[in-house]
Tab-separated table of C-alpha atoms in Angstrom:
chain	number	residue	atom	x	y	z
A	25	MET	CA	-32.314	3.424	-0.877
A	26	LYS	CA	-32.146	2.527	-4.500
A	27	ARG	CA	-29.777	-0.349	-4.996
A	28	TRP	CA	-27.937	1.309	-7.776
A	29	THR	CA	-27.006	4.159	-5.367
A	30	THR	CA	-25.555	1.673	-2.847
A	31	VAL	CA	-23.633	-0.164	-5.566
A	32	LEU	CA	-22.180	2.988	-7.006
A	33	GLY	CA	-21.471	4.351	-3.352
A	34	ARG	CA	-19.673	1.146	-2.504
A	35	VAL	CA	-17.652	1.250	-5.608
A	36	GLY	CA	-16.953	4.993	-4.919
A	37	THR	CA	-15.643	4.346	-1.163
A	38	VAL	CA	-13.435	1.487	-2.651
A	39	LEU	CA	-11.983	4.016	-5.227
A	40	ILE	CA	-11.270	6.429	-2.409
A	41	ALA	CA	-9.660	3.725	-0.386
A	42	ILE	CA	-7.260	2.788	-3.219
A	43	SER	CA	-6.686	6.358	-3.860
A	44	LEU	CA	-5.504	6.907	-0.383
A	45	ALA	CA	-3.344	3.593	-0.594
A	46	LEU	CA	-1.624	5.009	-3.791
A	47	LEU	CA	-1.310	8.418	-2.253
A	48	LEU	CA	0.561	6.792	0.709
A	49	VAL	CA	2.727	4.735	-1.638
A	50	SER	CA	3.620	7.843	-3.358
A	51	LEU	CA	4.647	9.681	-0.193
A	52	ILE	CA	7.089	7.192	0.851
A	53	PRO	CA	10.419	8.505	0.220
A	54	GLN	CA	12.840	7.170	-2.403
A	55	LEU	CA	15.962	5.448	-1.085
A	56	GLN	CA	19.371	6.105	-2.928
A	57	LEU	CA	20.988	2.925	-3.888
A	58	SER	CA	24.231	4.450	-5.494
A	59	THR	CA	25.523	7.700	-6.846
A	60	ALA	CA	28.251	8.581	-9.297
A	61	LYS	CA	29.420	12.361	-9.366
A	62	GLY	CA	32.424	13.916	-10.622
A	63	SER	CA	33.945	16.288	-13.221
A	64	THR	CA	35.660	15.280	-16.258
A	65	HIS	CA	36.980	16.607	-19.679
A	66	ILE	CA	35.744	14.780	-22.584
A	67	SER	CA	37.674	15.127	-25.685
A	68	PRO	CA	36.228	15.580	-29.538
A	69	GLU	CA	34.662	12.388	-30.708
A	70	GLN	CA	35.223	10.572	-27.415
A	71	VAL	CA	32.727	8.374	-25.626
A	72	GLN	CA	32.417	7.951	-21.803
A	73	ILE	CA	30.330	5.641	-19.908
A	74	ALA	CA	28.894	7.470	-16.814
A	75	PHE	CA	26.580	4.804	-15.258
A	76	HIS	CA	25.675	1.202	-15.884
A	77	SER	CA	23.199	-1.114	-14.245
A	78	GLN	CA	22.708	-4.577	-15.257
A	79	ASN	CA	19.175	-4.995	-14.086
A	80	LEU	CA	17.281	-1.685	-13.675
A	81	ASN	CA	13.755	-2.456	-12.594
A	82	PRO	CA	10.376	-0.703	-12.464
A	83	GLN	CA	11.062	0.152	-8.863
A	84	GLN	CA	14.157	1.999	-9.589
A	85	GLU	CA	14.812	5.387	-11.052
A	86	VAL	CA	18.139	6.898	-12.642
A	87	GLN	CA	18.449	10.356	-11.892
A	88	LEU	CA	20.954	12.546	-13.875
A	89	GLU	CA	22.147	16.108	-13.293
A	90	VAL	CA	24.871	17.457	-15.732
A	91	THR	CA	26.418	20.791	-16.288
A	92	VAL	CA	28.311	21.287	-19.696
A	93	GLU	CA	30.772	23.632	-20.836
A	94	GLY	CA	30.890	22.673	-24.728
A	95	THR	CA	28.770	20.418	-26.460
A	96	LEU	CA	27.709	16.850	-25.323
A	97	LYS	CA	25.292	14.120	-26.274
A	98	VAL	CA	23.683	12.285	-23.581
A	99	TYR	CA	22.347	8.863	-24.322
A	100	LEU	CA	20.489	6.240	-22.047
A	101	LEU	CA	20.953	3.124	-23.958
A	102	GLU	CA	19.635	-0.423	-23.202
A	103	ILE	CA	22.696	-2.351	-23.533
A	104	ARG	CA	24.954	-4.463	-21.477
A	105	VAL	CA	28.735	-3.373	-21.032
A	106	GLU	CA	31.263	-5.057	-18.939
A	107	LEU	CA	34.225	-3.444	-17.070
A	108	GLN	CA	37.438	-5.042	-18.310
A	109	PHE	CA	40.882	-4.751	-16.850
A	110	VAL	CA	42.992	-3.853	-19.911
A	111	ASN	CA	46.612	-2.419	-19.997
A	112	GLY	CA	46.518	-1.870	-16.129
A	113	THR	CA	43.240	0.291	-16.287
A	114	PHE	CA	39.517	-0.719	-15.964
A	115	ASP	CA	37.592	0.091	-19.219
A	116	TYR	CA	34.025	-0.645	-20.362
A	117	GLY	CA	35.426	-1.588	-23.867
A	118	PHE	CA	32.686	0.731	-25.475
A	119	ASN	CA	33.975	3.065	-28.085
A	120	LEU	CA	32.709	5.443	-30.777
A	121	THR	CA	32.487	2.711	-33.440
A	122	ASP	CA	30.228	0.783	-31.064
A	123	LEU	CA	28.064	3.704	-30.315
A	124	GLN	CA	27.673	4.558	-34.199
A	125	GLU	CA	26.799	1.002	-34.774
A	126	LEU	CA	24.419	0.709	-32.223
A	127	LEU	CA	22.603	4.161	-33.001
A	128	SER	CA	22.364	3.121	-36.717
A	129	GLU	CA	21.414	-0.643	-36.369
A	130	HIS	CA	19.619	-0.661	-33.110
A	131	PRO	CA	17.843	2.674	-32.574
A	132	ASP	CA	15.102	0.695	-30.456
A	133	ARG	CA	17.827	0.347	-27.770
A	134	ILE	CA	17.954	4.186	-27.214
A	135	ARG	CA	15.774	4.942	-24.353
A	136	TRP	CA	16.520	8.774	-24.534
A	137	GLU	CA	18.963	11.083	-25.958
A	138	ARG	CA	19.576	14.934	-25.637
A	139	GLU	CA	22.215	17.133	-26.844
A	140	VAL	CA	23.265	19.590	-24.067
A	141	GLU	CA	25.267	22.809	-25.012
A	142	ASN	CA	26.718	24.964	-22.358
A	143	GLU	CA	23.859	24.576	-19.983
A	144	TYR	CA	22.604	22.624	-16.715
A	145	TYR	CA	20.359	19.577	-17.676
A	146	GLU	CA	18.570	17.101	-15.390
A	147	ARG	CA	16.501	14.238	-16.463
A	148	SER	CA	15.402	10.950	-14.586
A	149	TYR	CA	14.129	7.699	-16.063
A	150	THR	CA	12.090	4.796	-14.597
A	151	PRO	CA	11.894	1.710	-16.855
A	152	THR	CA	8.765	-0.226	-17.321
A	153	ARG	CA	10.614	-3.647	-17.348
A	154	VAL	CA	13.716	-5.151	-15.900
A	155	MET	CA	16.537	-4.020	-18.394
A	156	ASN	CA	20.356	-3.401	-18.781
A	157	ALA	CA	20.907	0.461	-18.856
A	158	THR	CA	23.869	2.338	-19.822
A	159	LEU	CA	24.391	6.127	-19.559
A	160	VAL	CA	26.655	7.431	-22.258
A	161	PHE	CA	28.402	10.864	-22.759
A	162	TYR	CA	29.484	11.590	-26.218
A	163	ASN	CA	31.286	14.687	-27.397
A	164	PRO	CA	30.290	15.418	-31.110
A	165	SER	CA	32.038	18.636	-31.611
A	166	SER	CA	35.594	19.554	-32.186
A	167	GLU	CA	36.431	21.077	-29.007
A	168	THR	CA	36.994	19.517	-25.530
A	169	ALA	CA	33.864	19.523	-23.283
A	170	LEU	CA	33.944	20.163	-19.629
A	171	VAL	CA	31.275	18.002	-17.930
A	172	GLU	CA	30.239	17.983	-14.217
A	173	TYR	CA	27.748	15.044	-13.535
A	174	ASP	CA	25.828	13.541	-10.864
A	175	VAL	CA	23.987	10.264	-11.454
A	176	ALA	CA	22.049	8.561	-8.811
A	177	LEU	CA	20.257	5.278	-8.610
A	178	LYS	CA	17.009	5.617	-6.402
A	179	SER	CA	14.652	2.865	-5.374
A	180	SER	CA	10.879	3.414	-4.656
A	181	LEU	CA	7.875	1.243	-4.068
A	182	ALA	CA	6.384	2.676	-7.397
A	183	PRO	CA	6.896	5.470	-9.640
A	184	GLY	CA	5.636	8.362	-7.580
A	185	ASP	CA	4.136	10.793	-10.209
A	186	LYS	CA	2.392	7.959	-12.214
A	187	VAL	CA	0.716	6.900	-8.714
A	188	ARG	CA	0.006	10.370	-7.459
A	189	THR	CA	-1.633	10.970	-10.875
A	190	ILE	CA	-3.835	7.820	-10.731
A	191	ALA	CA	-4.869	8.847	-7.105
A	192	TYR	CA	-5.621	12.372	-7.813
A	193	CYS	CA	-7.878	11.135	-10.978
A	194	ALA	CA	-9.607	8.268	-8.790
A	195	ALA	CA	-10.320	10.194	-5.715
A	196	PRO	CA	-12.560	12.753	-7.130
A	197	ILE	CA	-14.521	10.071	-9.245
A	198	GLY	CA	-14.829	7.996	-6.160
A	199	VAL	CA	-16.185	10.938	-3.925
A	200	ILE	CA	-18.772	11.802	-6.785
A	201	MET	CA	-19.951	8.283	-6.646
A	202	ALA	CA	-20.131	7.731	-3.104
A	203	LEU	CA	-21.730	11.122	-2.471
A	204	PRO	CA	-25.349	10.206	-3.118
A	205	TRP	CA	-25.040	7.248	-0.889
A	206	PHE	CA	-23.360	9.114	1.948
A	207	VAL	CA	-26.287	11.649	1.654
A	208	ASN	CA	-28.980	8.851	1.765
A	209	MET	CA	-27.187	7.136	4.763
A	210	TRP	CA	-27.132	10.518	6.394
A	211	LYS	CA	-30.931	11.245	5.706
A	212	GLN	CA	-31.820	7.797	7.155
A	213	ARG	CA	-29.963	8.363	10.276
A	214	LYS	CA	-31.609	11.628	10.797
A	215	GLN	CA	-34.981	10.203	10.397
A	216	SER	CA	-34.404	7.321	12.647
B	27	MET	CA	-41.223	-11.129	-9.284
B	28	GLY	CA	-38.925	-11.707	-12.294
B	29	LYS	CA	-36.681	-14.878	-12.802
B	30	GLY	CA	-33.691	-13.179	-11.697
B	31	LYS	CA	-35.028	-10.880	-8.961
B	32	PRO	CA	-34.970	-13.482	-6.161
B	33	PHE	CA	-31.240	-14.336	-7.057
B	34	LEU	CA	-30.326	-10.606	-7.028
B	35	GLU	CA	-32.058	-10.279	-3.602
B	36	VAL	CA	-30.293	-13.084	-2.051
B	37	LEU	CA	-26.932	-11.684	-3.467
B	38	ALA	CA	-27.542	-8.361	-2.343
B	39	SER	CA	-28.492	-9.426	0.995
B	40	ALA	CA	-25.188	-11.750	1.186
B	41	ILE	CA	-23.116	-8.731	-0.269
B	42	HIS	CA	-24.475	-6.502	2.478
B	43	GLU	CA	-23.860	-8.993	5.303
B	44	ASP	CA	-20.169	-10.003	4.088
B	45	TYR	CA	-18.913	-6.368	3.350
B	46	ARG	CA	-20.328	-4.146	5.717
B	47	PHE	CA	-19.103	-0.540	5.476
B	48	PRO	CA	-16.062	-0.047	5.849
B	49	PHE	CA	-14.513	-3.663	5.541
B	50	LEU	CA	-14.758	-3.861	1.613
B	51	GLU	CA	-12.728	-0.402	1.720
B	52	ILE	CA	-10.194	-1.697	4.328
B	53	PHE	CA	-9.497	-4.658	2.280
B	54	ALA	CA	-9.077	-2.748	-0.900
B	55	PHE	CA	-6.766	-0.381	0.955
B	56	LEU	CA	-4.594	-3.241	2.219
B	57	TYR	CA	-4.611	-4.979	-1.129
B	58	ALA	CA	-3.630	-1.754	-2.783
B	59	LEU	CA	-0.977	-1.045	-0.337
B	60	GLY	CA	0.311	-4.440	0.138
B	61	THR	CA	0.794	-5.019	-3.783
B	62	PHE	CA	3.074	-2.059	-3.977
B	63	VAL	CA	5.015	-2.706	-0.743
B	64	PHE	CA	5.630	-6.359	-1.545
B	65	ALA	CA	6.333	-5.868	-5.225
B	66	SER	CA	9.848	-7.046	-6.098
B	67	PHE	CA	11.520	-7.296	-9.482
B	68	GLY	CA	14.807	-8.278	-7.893
B	69	VAL	CA	15.482	-10.963	-10.522
B	70	SER	CA	19.018	-10.491	-12.021
B	71	ILE	CA	19.004	-10.947	-15.820
B	72	THR	CA	22.462	-12.717	-15.346
B	73	ALA	CA	21.101	-14.868	-12.642
B	74	ILE	CA	18.304	-16.172	-15.086
B	75	GLY	CA	20.823	-17.079	-17.563
B	76	ALA	CA	22.718	-19.085	-14.990
B	77	THR	CA	19.716	-21.272	-13.957
B	78	SER	CA	20.227	-24.036	-16.373
B	79	GLN	CA	17.398	-26.050	-15.019
B	80	ALA	CA	14.688	-23.412	-15.327
B	81	MET	CA	12.636	-24.182	-18.390
B	82	ALA	CA	11.024	-20.826	-18.682
B	83	THR	CA	12.213	-17.523	-20.561
B	84	ALA	CA	13.826	-14.699	-18.817
B	85	ASN	CA	10.707	-12.535	-19.089
B	86	GLU	CA	8.466	-15.342	-18.009
B	87	VAL	CA	10.745	-15.774	-14.834
B	88	ILE	CA	10.663	-11.811	-14.142
B	89	ALA	CA	6.652	-11.879	-14.488
B	90	TYR	CA	6.343	-15.166	-12.194
B	91	GLY	CA	8.719	-13.432	-9.783
B	92	ALA	CA	6.672	-10.320	-9.594
B	93	VAL	CA	3.380	-11.988	-9.322
B	94	SER	CA	4.795	-14.456	-6.618
B	95	SER	CA	6.322	-11.367	-4.464
B	96	ILE	CA	2.753	-9.349	-4.428
B	97	LEU	CA	0.908	-12.587	-3.544
B	98	SER	CA	2.459	-13.040	-0.198
B	99	LEU	CA	0.800	-10.879	2.486
B	100	PRO	CA	-2.205	-9.889	0.316
B	101	LEU	CA	-3.056	-13.415	-0.407
B	102	LEU	CA	-3.178	-14.287	3.306
B	103	ILE	CA	-5.448	-11.150	3.612
B	104	LEU	CA	-7.575	-12.603	0.965
B	105	ILE	CA	-7.926	-15.804	2.358
B	106	ILE	CA	-8.815	-14.450	5.878
B	107	LEU	CA	-11.565	-12.480	4.029
B	108	VAL	CA	-12.876	-15.539	2.195
B	109	PHE	CA	-12.793	-17.943	5.225
B	110	LYS	CA	-14.576	-15.311	7.342
B	111	ASN	CA	-17.275	-15.001	4.643
B	112	ILE	CA	-17.801	-18.759	4.290
B	113	ALA	CA	-17.448	-19.750	7.979
B	114	TYR	CA	-19.283	-16.763	9.480
B	115	GLY	CA	-21.371	-15.661	6.623
B	116	LEU	CA	-22.954	-18.878	5.780
B	117	GLY	CA	-22.524	-20.290	9.299
B	118	SER	CA	-24.489	-17.564	10.875
B	119	ASP	CA	-27.107	-17.554	8.219
B	120	LEU	CA	-27.761	-21.148	8.940
B	121	GLU	CA	-27.684	-20.675	12.631
B	122	LYS	CA	-30.029	-17.896	12.312
B	123	GLY	CA	-32.473	-19.424	10.253
B	124	ILE	CA	-31.847	-16.920	7.301
B	125	ILE	CA	-31.259	-19.691	4.904
B	126	GLN	CA	-34.693	-21.086	5.674
B	127	THR	CA	-36.097	-17.697	4.820
B	128	TYR	CA	-34.299	-18.018	1.386
B	129	PHE	CA	-35.800	-21.444	0.684
B	130	SER	CA	-39.319	-19.814	0.652
B	131	TYR	CA	-38.055	-17.674	-2.251
B	132	PRO	CA	-38.965	-18.916	-5.847
B	133	LEU	CA	-35.379	-19.900	-6.466
B	134	LYS	CA	-33.734	-23.276	-6.526
B	135	ARG	CA	-31.337	-24.227	-3.711
B	136	TRP	CA	-28.281	-24.336	-5.822
B	137	GLY	CA	-29.168	-20.710	-6.861
B	138	ILE	CA	-28.974	-19.692	-3.081
B	139	LEU	CA	-25.641	-21.247	-2.688
B	140	THR	CA	-24.594	-19.528	-5.811
B	141	ALA	CA	-25.563	-16.208	-4.720
B	142	LYS	CA	-23.924	-16.843	-1.321
B	143	LEU	CA	-20.554	-17.934	-2.908
B	144	LEU	CA	-20.571	-15.174	-5.621
B	145	SER	CA	-20.545	-12.798	-2.392
B	146	ALA	CA	-18.083	-14.733	-0.367
B	147	LEU	CA	-15.706	-15.779	-2.982
B	148	GLY	CA	-16.455	-13.817	-6.074
B	149	VAL	CA	-16.578	-10.362	-4.744
B	150	ALA	CA	-13.335	-11.013	-2.796
B	151	LEU	CA	-11.624	-12.496	-5.664
B	152	LEU	CA	-12.562	-9.786	-8.195
B	153	LEU	CA	-11.391	-7.048	-5.768
B	154	PHE	CA	-8.091	-8.748	-5.135
B	155	LEU	CA	-7.229	-9.671	-8.698
B	156	GLY	CA	-8.456	-6.275	-10.218
B	157	ILE	CA	-6.404	-4.342	-7.809
B	158	GLN	CA	-3.271	-6.739	-7.937
B	159	ILE	CA	-3.176	-7.037	-11.755
B	160	SER	CA	-3.955	-3.011	-12.170
B	161	ALA	CA	-1.148	-2.312	-9.716
B	162	LEU	CA	1.273	-4.719	-11.457
B	163	TYR	CA	0.170	-2.934	-14.768
B	164	ILE	CA	0.898	0.444	-13.193
B	165	LEU	CA	4.319	-0.684	-12.290
B	166	ALA	CA	5.739	-2.614	-15.028
B	167	PRO	CA	3.266	-2.610	-18.180
B	168	ASP	CA	6.157	-4.086	-20.396
B	169	ILE	CA	6.625	-7.121	-18.018
B	170	ILE	CA	2.879	-7.610	-17.371
B	171	LEU	CA	1.336	-7.212	-20.968
B	172	PRO	CA	3.335	-9.509	-22.873
B	173	GLN	CA	3.466	-12.140	-20.107
B	174	LEU	CA	-0.482	-12.086	-19.334
B	175	GLY	CA	-0.515	-15.882	-19.588
B	176	THR	CA	2.323	-16.388	-17.056
B	177	VAL	CA	0.609	-13.817	-14.729
B	178	PHE	CA	-3.035	-15.617	-14.960
B	179	LEU	CA	-1.163	-19.047	-14.592
B	180	THR	CA	0.560	-17.907	-11.365
B	181	TYR	CA	-2.621	-16.560	-9.930
B	182	ALA	CA	-4.558	-19.731	-10.840
B	183	ALA	CA	-1.749	-22.045	-9.375
B	184	SER	CA	-1.745	-19.985	-6.215
B	185	LEU	CA	-5.303	-19.731	-5.520
B	186	SER	CA	-6.003	-23.384	-6.168
B	187	TYR	CA	-5.183	-24.598	-2.583
B	188	PRO	CA	-6.938	-21.643	-0.866
B	189	LEU	CA	-9.939	-22.357	-3.024
B	190	LEU	CA	-9.863	-26.206	-2.064
B	191	ILE	CA	-9.764	-25.207	1.521
B	192	ALA	CA	-12.689	-22.895	1.059
B	193	GLY	CA	-14.615	-25.557	-0.555
B	194	ILE	CA	-13.770	-28.048	2.697
B	195	MET	CA	-14.852	-25.141	4.854
B	196	LEU	CA	-18.128	-24.896	2.848
B	197	LEU	CA	-18.712	-28.501	3.379
B	198	LEU	CA	-17.895	-28.480	7.066
B	199	THR	CA	-20.175	-25.343	7.658
B	200	LEU	CA	-22.958	-26.954	5.919
B	201	LYS	CA	-22.639	-30.299	7.910
B	202	LEU	CA	-22.043	-28.558	11.369
B	203	ARG	CA	-24.345	-25.639	10.712
B	204	ARG	CA	-21.999	-23.219	12.328
B	205	GLY	CA	-18.846	-21.610	11.222
B	206	GLY	CA	-16.447	-21.418	14.189
B	207	ILE	CA	-15.008	-25.080	13.839
B	208	SER	CA	-14.784	-24.832	9.989
B	209	LEU	CA	-12.876	-21.402	10.529
B	210	VAL	CA	-10.380	-23.162	12.843
B	211	VAL	CA	-9.906	-26.177	10.465
B	212	GLY	CA	-9.648	-23.987	7.365
B	213	LEU	CA	-6.776	-21.860	8.930
B	214	VAL	CA	-5.003	-25.033	10.229
B	215	LEU	CA	-5.264	-26.674	6.789
B	216	TYR	CA	-3.986	-23.585	5.216
B	217	PHE	CA	-0.905	-23.357	7.515
B	218	ALA	CA	-0.304	-27.024	7.571
B	219	MET	CA	0.279	-27.099	3.751
B	220	SER	CA	3.603	-25.249	4.409
B	221	MET	CA	4.815	-27.652	6.946
B	222	VAL	CA	3.737	-30.657	4.629
B	223	SER	CA	5.522	-29.140	1.536
B	224	GLY	CA	8.582	-28.295	3.559
B	225	ILE	CA	8.714	-32.165	4.723
B	226	ALA	CA	8.104	-33.413	1.142
B	227	THR	CA	10.903	-30.990	-0.139
B	228	ILE	CA	13.184	-32.583	2.419
B	229	PHE	CA	12.139	-36.155	1.561
B	230	ALA	CA	12.431	-35.355	-2.181
B	231	ILE	CA	15.977	-33.790	-1.940
B	232	PHE	CA	17.351	-36.580	0.239
B	233	THR	CA	15.921	-39.470	-2.029
B	234	GLU	CA	16.415	-37.302	-5.248
B	235	ASN	CA	12.744	-38.532	-6.093
B	236	PRO	CA	10.283	-36.069	-6.940
B	237	ILE	CA	7.129	-38.318	-6.181
B	238	SER	CA	6.301	-36.495	-2.821
B	239	LEU	CA	6.531	-33.139	-4.639
B	240	GLN	CA	4.325	-34.395	-7.473
B	241	ILE	CA	1.594	-35.364	-5.054
B	242	ILE	CA	1.403	-32.108	-3.282
B	243	SER	CA	1.210	-30.361	-6.636
B	244	ALA	CA	-1.778	-32.093	-7.312
B	245	ILE	CA	-3.473	-30.049	-4.668
B	246	SER	CA	-0.962	-27.048	-4.517
B	247	PRO	CA	0.209	-26.502	-8.106
B	248	SER	CA	2.251	-23.543	-6.886
B	249	LEU	CA	5.020	-25.798	-6.140
B	250	VAL	CA	5.308	-27.371	-9.659
B	251	LEU	CA	5.287	-23.656	-11.038
B	252	GLN	CA	7.980	-22.638	-8.746
B	253	GLN	CA	10.081	-25.627	-9.966
B	254	TYR	CA	9.234	-24.713	-13.498
B	255	TYR	CA	10.077	-20.988	-13.268
B	256	ILE	CA	13.091	-20.963	-10.915
B	257	ALA	CA	14.149	-24.599	-10.061
B	258	SER	CA	14.854	-23.670	-6.654
B	259	LEU	CA	14.515	-27.250	-5.452
B	260	GLY	CA	17.312	-28.629	-7.590
B	261	ASP	CA	17.994	-30.530	-10.700
B	262	PHE	CA	16.174	-33.804	-9.895
B	263	TRP	CA	12.858	-32.540	-11.061
B	264	ALA	CA	12.590	-30.299	-14.256
B	265	PRO	CA	8.813	-30.239	-15.048
B	266	ALA	CA	7.748	-29.288	-18.559
B	267	PHE	CA	5.096	-26.470	-19.268
B	268	SER	CA	2.582	-29.200	-20.062
B	269	GLU	CA	3.054	-30.918	-16.666
B	270	VAL	CA	2.517	-27.501	-14.989
B	271	LEU	CA	-0.765	-27.001	-16.875
B	272	LEU	CA	-1.658	-30.845	-15.795
B	273	TYR	CA	-0.996	-30.244	-12.157
B	274	THR	CA	-2.943	-26.926	-12.227
B	275	GLY	CA	-5.769	-28.738	-14.054
B	276	VAL	CA	-5.887	-31.622	-11.600
B	277	SER	CA	-6.030	-29.318	-8.716
B	278	TYR	CA	-8.837	-27.431	-10.022
B	279	VAL	CA	-10.742	-30.720	-10.744
B	280	ILE	CA	-10.454	-31.708	-7.027
B	281	VAL	CA	-11.630	-28.110	-6.163
B	282	ALA	CA	-14.721	-28.500	-8.441
B	283	ALA	CA	-15.358	-31.958	-6.995
B	284	VAL	CA	-15.345	-30.575	-3.437
B	285	PHE	CA	-17.807	-27.500	-4.506
B	286	VAL	CA	-19.940	-30.193	-6.193
B	287	LEU	CA	-20.275	-32.137	-3.112
B	288	GLY	CA	-20.975	-28.802	-1.213
B	289	TYR	CA	-23.625	-27.857	-3.790
B	290	THR	CA	-25.125	-31.574	-3.656
B	291	TYR	CA	-25.212	-31.520	0.184
B	292	PHE	CA	-27.144	-28.141	0.210
B	293	SER	CA	-29.461	-29.012	-2.589
B	294	ARG	CA	-30.504	-32.530	-1.558
B	295	ARG	CA	-29.453	-33.466	2.072
B	296	LEU	CA	-29.579	-30.142	4.000
B	297	ASN	CA	-32.759	-30.248	6.267
B	298	LEU	CA	-33.549	-27.142	8.281
C-alpha cells in the first residue's frame, strides 16, 4: 500500500472522528437560563430595555420573539446598564438621549438592529466573545406601539449551526480521503 | 536509499505502532468532544475588574480562563497517550530488539530517537493542539485571535510539566529497557505534583512567603501563570509578566536538559 494512501486515509478517518464529535456536540440540547416575556405599550419616542446580561459569552444565545402592533425598532447593544432604584421604582436609567448619543457616537456597539412594523419577528444572537448585552425597544413613530415579547437566554456547549455546518463539510472530505485506504485494507484482507 | 528515507522508514513504522487504527481516531474524537464539553467562559467582566491583584487585562484573563478550562480532562488524555507511546512504544521496541534492527539502518542513533519521539510526542501534540485551538476558534474567534499570545503561553506553561515527566520516562525506559515501571513512575510523578503544589500553597499562604510556589513554578509554570492572571492564591505574590516568561523559560530549559540526557544515553551508552 502506498504510504501517501495510508497518511491521507488516517487523516480522513481523524476528520470523520472529529466530525462525529462535533455532530454529537451540536445534538446536545440547549439549557434555558432565563426568560423574560410580557406585553407592553411603548409610547412614541420612548425607549425600553427588554433584556440585559453583564457577561454574555460564546456558549450563550439570546433568542428574541416579538409581535408588534405599530412600529418598533429593536436594538441589541453592547453596553452596560445598571438597574437603579429611583422614586420608588426600579429603572435602568437609559433614555432616548442615551440611545441617540450611542447610535451616533458608538455605532460599533450596535450588534444588530431591526425595524419591526405590524409583524412577528424572531432573531437569535450568539456572541463571539464575552460581552455586555442589552436589548432595547424604541418606538420611533408618533403612535403608541403594542409589543408582545419573549426573550430567552439559552446556554449550549457550542453554537449548534456553526458546529453542524463544519461537521457536514468535514465528514464527506474525510470519507473521500479515507476511501482508498479502506479499499486497500479490504483488498489486503481478502487476499490473506 | 536517499538521506531522508531511513528516517521516514523509522518514523512511519513508529507512527504505525503508536497509533494503530482506530486509536488515533478515538483520541481525536475525545479531544474534540472534551474541548467543547469542558470549555467555559464563565469569567464575569465585573469580577475581573474587582481582582486588583491580577496583573493582566480582562481579555487576557478571559482567554486564559477559556484555555485552562479546556485543558482539564483532554490534557490528562494527552498525557496518557504520550506516556503509553514512550513507555510501551519505545519499551517494547527495546525489549523485542526492533531498535537493534534500526541501528543497522544508515541513520545516526539520534535520528532514530528523534523519529520515535516525533511519533510518540509530536503527532500526539499536533493532534491535541490542532483540535483544541481550532475548537476555541470556532467557539470564540474574537477572544482567541487577539489573545493568541496568551493562548500559546497558557499551553506552553501547562505542557511543560507533562513534557518533563515524558523526558524522565524516556530516561527510565532507556535505562530499564522496559516500559512498565517507567509508566507507573510517570503517572505517580504526574499526580504527585498536585499534592506537592497543594502543600506548597498552604505553606506559602501561612508564611506569606511565595518561595515554595516559586520553586514549584520552575518545573510547573502553570502555577505562576495562574497567579499572574487570576491571583487566586492571595496578594502575597504578584508576579510580573517577565517573571512568568522567566519561569516558563527555566522549566523548558530543565525539560530540554532531561531530553538531552536521554539523547546522550541513547547515542553513547545504550548497548543492545
